[in-house]
Amino acid sequence: MLNKRVYKRVIKSALGMVIAASWQVSAASCPQLANVPLPPKCTAADLGVCNAAVQNIIPSAACAIFEVSPAANDATLVLRFTTMITNSWFDATAPYHPTAKGVYSDIPQRPAPADNTELNIALSYASHKVLSGLFPHRAAEWDAMLAELGLDSSDLSEDLSSPIGIGNYSGRKVLEGRLNDGMNQLGNEGDQDYHRMPYADYTNFKPANSAYKLRFPSKWQPAVVMERPGVYRVQQFVTPQIALTTPYSYESTHEFRAPVPRKSKIWNRRDYVGQVDDVLDTSANLTDEQKMKAELFDMKIFSLGFAAIFASQSQGLSLMDFIHYDFLTNMAAFDTAIAVWKEKRRHNSVRPFSAVRYIYRDRPVTAWGGVGKGTVHDLPASQWTSYLPVADHPEYPSASASFCAAHAETSRLFLPQGDSLDYSVPAFAGSSQIEPGITPQADLMLHFPTWTDFEDDCGNSRVWAGVHFADSVPAGQNIGHQIANRAYQFYLTKVAGE
């Protein structure tokens, strides 16, 4: 059994911080982080040695992101937020690097800092600017975030000879640079002058199928999902406009294409049925480890975000190197999302839940029977559902597989130890979010020896969870790998001052 002392040691390793003085986010304000041990906050007294990005900014920003996306799996929005925040760190600290230039700012180089003080001040003010623009209704929290560091949120100086001015200027430039990038942050795209709807689709995407009738068995069908007992909604394709959003590291999404998912075409009926049978077989044989890995990778902040923090700490990255690494991984995943969403729209491919119900109708199948039911043999196919809730977008290619591949590939390119990771995440008995108190039956340790293991388990977890067909995984990974290499080259040009 994994006792609490061992658990704390594991989390300490994962975050690379001493937990003894850890702080907790209140369950009322941020329930997703309420039981997560977090590192001690930086204060004015230790700005020279701490990492305000990890210790102060990330926990505060995560709470705001969870408010917008409670399950934090609306990946396009999450990635846009995290990329803009980490971009502001990169731009704010670029003047303190020997050669680097910001993405949206070109500030003259400053003398090399003696410690982390100027870096922490600059990145904190930059974060304040970006977070205030993304989440203006939480302005008081962003002011308090600076106050915790002994910094004055009312200081709006843009004096480029001081870290405060550099931070304010860099944050403003990143915010302005991304304000009209195609994601419709202001809700004004499509000549929407009144009653604006931020991040709404302006491309007029319409699904081929309704939630109630599958007229085209090869095409995506929106699901009916429960928001709370008695309140249900029909899914909408989340942010299809990201396919038109400006990427960082390449010119055109048309460079990146996934092959036609032929097994998902109803005219290829033998393979179509074979895919359905594979989904049912996987569902019937789900293990506790597969369930817990599926849940871990469904939460991108806890999987991708925490793995990056662990890797940076375990491999001894400086604050400057951590900022470069975190921006690189987020930027690569964001650019991957742009291309993958273009392909999702192009293929508009059917999800497993629709295909299972279409092929077997009301006939009984053997599969996971729902919370606490285990594997059952008399489940009407019309009632089959995946272990994880199905995401609000077409099936192919797998977005999660592509993000994890981009994240892993940039990590291999950037980190001193390459593919080596040795990352472990504890899963206590009964800690499942899907089957609380039931799964796993005993304490587990989810271990990822390498980044290759990490990205493979991430992609496969979507198949285990029943939300993707198997061919969707390598299709997503291939795009993620390609764009990761583009992102790394873009990063190198910025570090070189080009």
C-alpha positions as CSV (number, residue, x, y, z in Angstrom):
1,M,0.0,0.0,0.0
2,L,1.1,3.6,-0.7
3,N,1.0,5.4,2.6
4,K,0.6,9.2,3.0
5,R,4.3,9.8,3.8
6,V,5.4,8.0,0.5
7,Y,2.7,10.0,-1.4
8,K,4.1,13.3,-0.1
9,R,7.6,12.2,-1.0
10,V,6.3,11.5,-4.6
11,I,4.6,14.8,-4.9
12,K,7.7,16.6,-3.5
13,S,9.7,14.9,-6.2
14,A,7.1,15.8,-8.9
15,L,7.1,19.4,-8.0
16,G,10.7,19.7,-6.9
17,M,9.7,21.7,-3.9
18,V,9.6,21.3,-0.2
19,I,6.0,20.6,0.8
20,A,6.2,21.3,4.5
21,A,5.2,24.9,4.0
22,S,2.7,24.1,1.2
23,W,-0.4,26.1,0.8
24,Q,-3.8,24.9,-0.1
25,V,-6.4,26.5,-2.5
26,S,-9.8,26.6,-0.8
27,A,-12.3,24.0,-2.1
28,A,-14.9,26.8,-2.6
29,S,-12.7,28.9,-4.9
30,C,-10.9,26.1,-6.8
31,P,-12.1,22.6,-6.0
32,Q,-9.8,21.0,-8.5
33,L,-6.8,22.1,-6.6
34,A,-8.2,21.8,-3.1
35,N,-6.4,18.5,-2.3
36,V,-3.3,19.1,-4.4
37,P,-0.1,19.8,-2.3
38,L,1.4,22.9,-3.8
39,P,4.8,24.4,-3.3
40,P,5.3,27.3,-0.9
41,K,4.6,30.7,-2.4
42,C,7.5,33.1,-3.2
43,T,7.6,36.1,-1.0
44,A,9.5,39.4,-1.3
45,A,12.2,37.9,0.9
46,D,13.1,35.1,-1.5
47,L,12.6,36.5,-4.9
48,G,16.3,35.9,-5.6
49,V,16.1,32.2,-5.3
50,C,12.5,31.1,-5.9
51,N,10.5,30.4,-9.0
52,A,7.4,32.7,-9.0
53,A,6.2,31.1,-12.2
54,V,5.7,27.7,-10.6
55,Q,5.1,28.8,-7.0
56,N,2.7,31.7,-7.5
57,I,1.5,32.2,-11.1
58,I,0.7,28.6,-12.1
59,P,-1.6,27.8,-9.2
60,S,-3.5,31.1,-9.5
61,A,-3.8,30.9,-13.3
62,A,-5.0,27.2,-13.0
63,C,-7.9,28.3,-10.8
64,A,-9.0,30.8,-13.5
65,I,-8.7,28.2,-16.2
66,F,-10.7,25.7,-14.2
67,E,-13.4,28.3,-13.9
68,V,-13.7,28.6,-17.7
69,S,-13.2,24.9,-18.3
70,P,-14.2,23.0,-15.1
71,A,-12.8,19.7,-16.3
72,A,-9.9,21.5,-17.9
73,N,-10.3,19.4,-21.0
74,D,-11.5,22.1,-23.5
75,A,-8.0,21.8,-24.7
76,T,-8.0,24.6,-27.3
77,L,-8.9,27.2,-24.7
78,V,-6.6,25.8,-22.1
79,L,-3.7,25.7,-24.5
80,R,-4.3,29.3,-25.6
81,F,-4.4,30.5,-22.0
82,T,-1.2,28.7,-21.0
83,T,0.7,29.6,-24.1
84,M,-0.1,33.3,-23.7
85,I,1.0,33.2,-20.1
86,T,4.2,31.4,-20.8
87,N,4.8,33.6,-23.8
88,S,4.7,36.6,-21.5
89,W,7.3,35.0,-19.3
90,F,9.5,34.4,-22.3
91,D,9.2,38.0,-23.6
92,A,9.6,39.5,-20.1
93,T,12.9,37.6,-19.4
94,A,14.4,37.8,-23.0
95,P,16.2,41.1,-22.2
96,Y,18.1,39.3,-19.4
97,H,19.3,36.6,-21.8
98,P,22.5,37.2,-23.7
99,T,20.8,37.1,-27.1
100,A,17.1,36.3,-26.9
101,K,14.4,38.5,-28.4
102,G,10.7,38.3,-27.4
103,V,8.0,37.0,-29.7
104,Y,6.0,40.2,-29.5
105,S,8.6,42.6,-28.1
106,D,12.1,43.7,-29.0
107,I,13.6,45.1,-25.8
108,P,17.4,45.9,-25.6
109,Q,19.5,43.4,-23.7
110,R,20.0,44.2,-20.0
111,P,23.0,43.2,-17.8
112,A,23.0,39.6,-16.7
113,P,21.0,39.3,-13.4
114,A,22.9,38.3,-10.3
115,D,20.0,36.1,-9.2
116,N,16.3,35.4,-9.9
117,T,15.0,38.7,-8.5
118,E,14.7,40.7,-11.7
119,L,13.4,37.7,-13.7
120,N,10.7,37.0,-11.1
121,I,9.6,40.6,-11.0
122,A,9.4,40.9,-14.8
123,L,7.6,37.6,-15.3
124,S,5.1,38.4,-12.5
125,Y,4.2,41.8,-14.0
126,A,3.9,40.3,-17.4
127,S,1.6,37.6,-16.0
128,H,-0.5,40.2,-14.3
129,K,-1.0,42.0,-17.6
130,V,-2.0,38.8,-19.6
131,L,-4.2,37.4,-16.8
132,S,-6.0,40.7,-16.4
133,G,-6.7,40.7,-20.1
134,L,-7.8,37.1,-20.3
135,F,-9.8,37.0,-17.0
136,P,-10.7,40.7,-16.2
137,H,-13.4,39.7,-13.7
138,R,-10.6,38.3,-11.4
139,A,-8.6,41.5,-11.3
140,A,-8.5,41.6,-7.5
141,E,-6.9,38.1,-7.5
142,W,-4.2,39.2,-10.0
143,D,-3.5,42.3,-7.8
144,A,-3.2,40.1,-4.7
145,M,-0.9,37.8,-6.6
146,L,1.6,40.7,-7.0
147,A,1.0,41.8,-3.4
148,E,2.1,38.4,-2.2
149,L,5.4,39.1,-3.8
150,G,5.7,42.5,-2.3
151,L,4.9,44.1,-5.7
152,D,2.6,47.0,-6.4
153,S,-0.1,46.3,-9.0
154,S,-0.8,50.0,-9.5
155,D,2.7,50.5,-10.9
156,L,2.0,50.7,-14.6
157,S,5.4,51.9,-15.6
158,E,6.8,50.7,-19.0
159,D,10.3,51.9,-18.3
160,L,12.4,49.3,-20.2
161,S,15.4,49.8,-17.9
162,S,13.5,48.2,-15.0
163,P,12.0,44.7,-14.5
164,I,8.6,46.2,-13.6
165,G,8.5,48.2,-16.9
166,I,9.8,45.3,-18.9
167,G,7.1,43.0,-17.4
168,N,4.3,45.5,-18.0
169,Y,5.4,46.2,-21.6
170,S,6.0,42.5,-22.5
171,G,2.7,41.4,-21.1
172,R,0.8,44.1,-22.9
173,K,2.5,43.3,-26.2
174,V,1.7,39.6,-25.9
175,L,-1.9,40.4,-25.0
176,E,-2.2,42.8,-28.0
177,G,-0.4,40.4,-30.3
178,R,-3.0,37.6,-29.6
179,L,-6.1,39.7,-29.2
180,N,-7.3,39.3,-32.9
181,D,-5.4,36.1,-33.8
182,G,-8.5,34.2,-35.0
183,M,-9.7,32.6,-31.8
184,N,-12.4,35.3,-31.4
185,Q,-11.4,36.3,-27.8
186,L,-13.4,39.5,-28.1
187,G,-16.5,37.8,-29.6
188,N,-16.5,40.3,-32.4
189,E,-15.6,38.1,-35.4
190,G,-18.3,37.8,-38.1
191,D,-19.4,41.4,-37.7
192,Q,-20.8,40.7,-34.2
193,D,-21.1,44.3,-33.0
194,Y,-23.6,43.6,-30.2
195,H,-24.1,40.9,-27.6
196,R,-20.6,39.6,-28.2
197,M,-19.8,35.9,-27.4
198,P,-16.1,35.4,-26.6
199,Y,-14.5,32.4,-28.4
200,A,-17.8,31.6,-30.2
201,D,-17.6,29.9,-33.6
202,Y,-17.9,32.3,-36.5
203,T,-17.2,29.7,-39.2
204,N,-20.8,28.4,-39.3
205,F,-19.9,24.8,-38.7
206,K,-22.9,22.5,-38.8
207,P,-22.7,18.8,-37.9
208,A,-23.9,16.4,-40.5
209,N,-25.9,14.5,-37.9
210,S,-28.2,15.6,-35.1
211,A,-27.9,14.4,-31.6
212,Y,-31.0,12.3,-32.2
213,K,-30.5,10.7,-35.6
214,L,-27.3,9.3,-37.2
215,R,-28.1,9.9,-40.9
216,F,-24.4,9.6,-41.9
217,P,-22.7,6.8,-40.0
218,S,-19.2,7.9,-41.0
219,K,-19.7,11.5,-39.7
220,W,-19.5,13.0,-36.2
221,Q,-22.6,13.1,-34.1
222,P,-23.0,15.5,-31.2
223,A,-23.7,13.7,-28.0
224,V,-26.4,14.6,-25.4
225,V,-24.5,15.3,-22.2
226,M,-25.7,15.9,-18.6
227,E,-24.6,19.1,-17.0
228,R,-26.4,18.2,-13.8
229,P,-29.3,16.0,-13.0
230,G,-32.3,17.1,-15.1
231,V,-30.3,19.5,-17.2
232,Y,-28.9,18.2,-20.5
233,R,-27.3,19.9,-23.5
234,V,-26.4,18.9,-27.0
235,Q,-22.7,19.2,-27.8
236,Q,-21.3,21.9,-30.1
237,F,-18.0,21.6,-31.9
238,V,-15.8,23.5,-29.5
239,T,-13.8,26.4,-31.1
240,P,-13.7,25.1,-34.7
241,Q,-12.3,28.6,-35.5
242,I,-8.9,27.6,-34.0
243,A,-8.2,26.1,-37.4
244,L,-8.1,29.7,-38.7
245,T,-6.0,31.0,-35.8
246,T,-2.5,32.3,-36.4
247,P,0.2,29.8,-35.3
248,Y,3.6,30.7,-34.0
249,S,5.9,28.3,-35.8
250,Y,4.6,27.7,-39.3
251,E,2.8,29.5,-42.1
252,S,0.0,27.2,-43.2
253,T,-1.9,24.3,-41.6
254,H,-2.1,22.7,-45.0
255,E,1.4,21.3,-44.5
256,F,0.0,18.9,-42.0
257,R,-2.5,16.2,-43.0
258,A,-3.8,13.0,-41.5
259,P,-4.6,10.1,-43.9
260,V,-8.3,9.3,-44.5
261,P,-9.6,7.2,-41.6
262,R,-10.9,4.4,-43.9
263,K,-12.0,2.2,-41.1
264,S,-14.5,4.8,-40.0
265,K,-16.2,4.9,-43.4
266,I,-19.4,2.9,-43.5
267,W,-18.8,1.8,-47.1
268,N,-15.8,-0.1,-45.7
269,R,-18.3,-2.0,-43.5
270,R,-16.0,-4.9,-42.5
271,D,-13.4,-2.6,-41.0
272,Y,-16.1,-0.3,-39.6
273,V,-17.6,-3.3,-37.7
274,G,-14.1,-4.4,-36.7
275,Q,-13.3,-1.1,-35.1
276,V,-16.6,-1.2,-33.2
277,D,-15.8,-4.7,-31.9
278,D,-12.3,-3.6,-30.9
279,V,-13.9,-0.8,-28.8
280,L,-16.3,-3.2,-27.1
281,D,-13.5,-5.7,-26.4
282,T,-11.3,-2.9,-24.8
283,S,-14.3,-1.7,-22.8
284,A,-15.0,-5.2,-21.5
285,N,-11.4,-5.6,-20.4
286,L,-10.6,-2.3,-18.8
287,T,-8.0,-2.5,-16.0
288,D,-7.8,-0.1,-13.1
289,E,-4.4,1.1,-14.4
290,Q,-5.9,1.9,-17.7
291,K,-8.8,3.8,-16.1
292,M,-6.5,5.9,-13.9
293,K,-4.2,6.7,-16.8
294,A,-7.2,7.7,-18.9
295,E,-8.3,10.1,-16.1
296,L,-4.8,11.5,-15.7
297,F,-4.4,12.3,-19.3
298,D,-7.9,13.7,-19.6
299,M,-6.7,16.6,-17.3
300,K,-4.0,18.3,-19.4
301,I,-2.9,20.6,-16.5
302,F,-2.3,17.7,-14.2
303,S,-0.6,15.5,-16.9
304,L,1.3,17.7,-19.3
305,G,1.7,20.6,-16.9
306,F,2.9,18.7,-13.8
307,A,5.2,16.4,-15.9
308,A,6.9,19.5,-17.3
309,I,7.4,20.9,-13.8
310,F,8.8,17.6,-12.6
311,A,11.2,17.3,-15.5
312,S,12.5,20.8,-15.2
313,Q,13.1,20.3,-11.5
314,S,14.6,16.8,-11.7
315,Q,17.0,17.9,-14.4
316,G,18.1,21.0,-12.6
317,L,16.9,23.7,-15.0
318,S,17.5,27.3,-14.0
319,L,14.6,29.7,-13.9
320,M,15.5,31.1,-17.3
321,D,15.7,27.5,-18.7
322,F,12.4,26.6,-17.2
323,I,10.7,29.6,-18.7
324,H,12.1,28.6,-22.2
325,Y,11.1,25.0,-21.7
326,D,7.5,25.7,-20.5
327,F,6.9,28.2,-23.3
328,L,8.3,25.8,-25.9
329,T,6.1,22.9,-24.8
330,N,2.9,25.0,-24.6
331,M,3.5,26.8,-27.9
332,A,4.2,23.5,-29.6
333,A,0.9,22.0,-28.3
334,F,-1.0,25.1,-29.2
335,D,0.3,25.1,-32.8
336,T,-0.5,21.4,-33.0
337,A,-4.1,22.1,-31.9
338,I,-4.5,24.6,-34.8
339,A,-3.5,21.9,-37.4
340,V,-5.4,19.1,-35.7
341,W,-8.6,21.1,-35.5
342,K,-8.3,21.8,-39.2
343,E,-8.0,18.0,-39.8
344,K,-10.9,17.3,-37.4
345,R,-13.1,19.6,-39.4
346,R,-11.9,18.1,-42.7
347,H,-12.6,14.5,-41.8
348,N,-15.6,15.2,-39.4
349,S,-15.3,11.6,-38.3
350,V,-17.7,9.5,-36.2
351,R,-17.1,8.8,-32.5
352,P,-17.1,5.3,-31.1
353,F,-20.4,5.8,-29.1
354,S,-22.3,6.5,-32.3
355,A,-20.7,3.7,-34.3
356,V,-21.4,1.1,-31.5
357,R,-25.0,2.1,-31.3
358,Y,-25.4,2.2,-35.1
359,I,-24.0,-1.4,-35.6
360,Y,-25.6,-3.2,-32.7
361,R,-28.7,-1.2,-32.0
362,D,-30.5,-2.7,-29.0
363,R,-28.7,-6.0,-29.2
364,P,-26.8,-7.0,-26.0
365,V,-23.0,-6.5,-25.9
366,T,-20.3,-7.3,-23.4
367,A,-18.7,-4.1,-22.1
368,W,-18.1,-1.8,-19.1
369,G,-21.6,-1.4,-17.6
370,G,-21.1,2.0,-15.9
371,V,-20.0,3.2,-12.5
372,G,-19.6,0.3,-10.1
373,K,-21.0,-2.3,-12.6
374,G,-17.8,-3.7,-14.0
375,T,-18.1,-5.8,-17.1
376,V,-21.6,-6.9,-18.0
377,H,-22.8,-9.2,-20.7
378,D,-26.4,-7.9,-21.3
379,L,-25.8,-4.2,-22.1
380,P,-28.0,-3.0,-24.9
381,A,-25.6,-1.4,-27.4
382,S,-28.0,1.6,-27.6
383,Q,-27.0,2.3,-24.0
384,W,-23.2,1.8,-24.4
385,T,-21.0,4.7,-23.4
386,S,-17.3,5.3,-23.1
387,Y,-15.5,5.3,-19.8
388,L,-14.6,9.0,-20.1
389,P,-17.1,11.6,-21.2
390,V,-16.8,12.2,-25.0
391,A,-15.2,15.5,-26.0
392,D,-17.1,18.2,-28.0
393,H,-15.4,17.7,-31.3
394,P,-15.1,15.1,-34.1
395,E,-13.0,12.0,-33.5
396,Y,-10.1,12.0,-35.9
397,P,-7.2,12.6,-35.4
398,S,-6.8,12.3,-31.6
399,A,-6.1,15.7,-30.1
400,S,-4.8,14.3,-26.8
401,A,-2.4,12.0,-28.7
402,S,-1.2,15.0,-30.7
403,F,-0.7,17.3,-27.7
404,C,1.2,14.6,-25.8
405,A,3.4,13.8,-28.8
406,A,4.2,17.5,-29.3
407,H,5.0,17.9,-25.6
408,A,7.2,14.7,-25.5
409,E,9.1,15.6,-28.7
410,T,9.9,19.2,-27.5
411,S,11.0,17.7,-24.2
412,R,13.3,15.3,-26.0
413,L,14.8,18.1,-28.0
414,F,15.2,20.6,-25.2
415,L,16.0,18.7,-22.0
416,P,19.5,17.6,-21.1
417,Q,18.4,14.0,-20.5
418,G,16.5,13.6,-23.8
419,D,13.9,10.9,-23.6
420,S,14.6,10.0,-20.0
421,L,11.7,11.0,-17.6
422,D,11.2,8.6,-14.7
423,Y,8.0,10.3,-13.7
424,S,5.5,8.7,-11.2
425,V,2.0,9.7,-10.2
426,P,0.2,8.0,-7.3
427,A,-3.3,6.8,-7.7
428,F,-4.9,6.0,-4.3
429,A,-7.5,3.3,-3.9
430,G,-10.9,4.9,-4.6
431,S,-9.5,8.1,-6.0
432,S,-11.1,7.9,-9.4
433,Q,-13.2,10.8,-10.5
434,I,-15.4,8.5,-12.7
435,E,-15.8,5.8,-10.1
436,P,-15.1,7.5,-6.8
437,G,-14.6,5.1,-3.9
438,I,-14.4,2.1,-6.2
439,T,-11.5,2.6,-8.6
440,P,-8.7,1.7,-8.3
441,Q,-9.3,-1.2,-5.9
442,A,-5.8,-0.8,-4.5
443,D,-3.2,1.9,-4.5
444,L,-1.4,2.3,-7.8
445,M,1.7,4.1,-9.0
446,L,1.5,5.3,-12.6
447,H,5.0,5.3,-13.8
448,F,6.4,6.8,-17.0
449,P,10.1,5.8,-17.5
450,T,10.5,7.9,-20.7
451,W,8.8,10.6,-22.6
452,T,8.1,7.9,-25.2
453,D,6.2,5.9,-22.6
454,F,4.4,9.1,-21.5
455,E,3.2,10.0,-25.0
456,D,2.2,6.4,-25.9
457,D,0.2,5.9,-22.8
458,C,-1.4,9.3,-23.3
459,G,-2.5,8.3,-26.8
460,N,-3.6,4.8,-25.9
461,S,-5.5,6.0,-22.9
462,R,-8.0,7.6,-25.3
463,V,-8.6,4.2,-26.9
464,W,-8.9,2.5,-23.5
465,A,-11.4,5.1,-22.4
466,G,-13.6,4.5,-25.5
467,V,-13.5,8.0,-26.9
468,H,-11.2,7.2,-29.9
469,F,-10.6,4.5,-32.4
470,A,-7.0,3.1,-32.5
471,D,-6.0,4.7,-35.9
472,S,-6.7,8.2,-34.5
473,V,-3.7,7.9,-32.2
474,P,-0.8,7.6,-34.6
475,A,-2.5,10.1,-36.9
476,G,-2.4,12.7,-34.1
477,Q,1.1,11.8,-32.9
478,N,2.5,12.3,-36.4
479,I,1.2,15.8,-36.6
480,G,2.4,16.5,-33.0
481,H,5.9,15.3,-33.8
482,Q,6.1,17.4,-37.0
483,I,4.9,20.6,-35.4
484,A,7.1,20.1,-32.3
485,N,10.2,20.2,-34.5
486,R,8.9,23.4,-36.2
487,A,8.2,24.9,-32.8
488,Y,11.7,24.0,-31.6
489,Q,13.3,25.7,-34.6
490,F,11.1,28.8,-34.0
491,Y,12.2,28.8,-30.4
492,L,15.9,28.6,-31.5
493,T,15.5,31.6,-33.8
494,K,14.0,33.7,-30.9
495,V,16.8,32.7,-28.5
496,A,19.3,33.6,-31.2
497,G,17.7,37.1,-31.4
498,E,16.3,36.7,-34.9
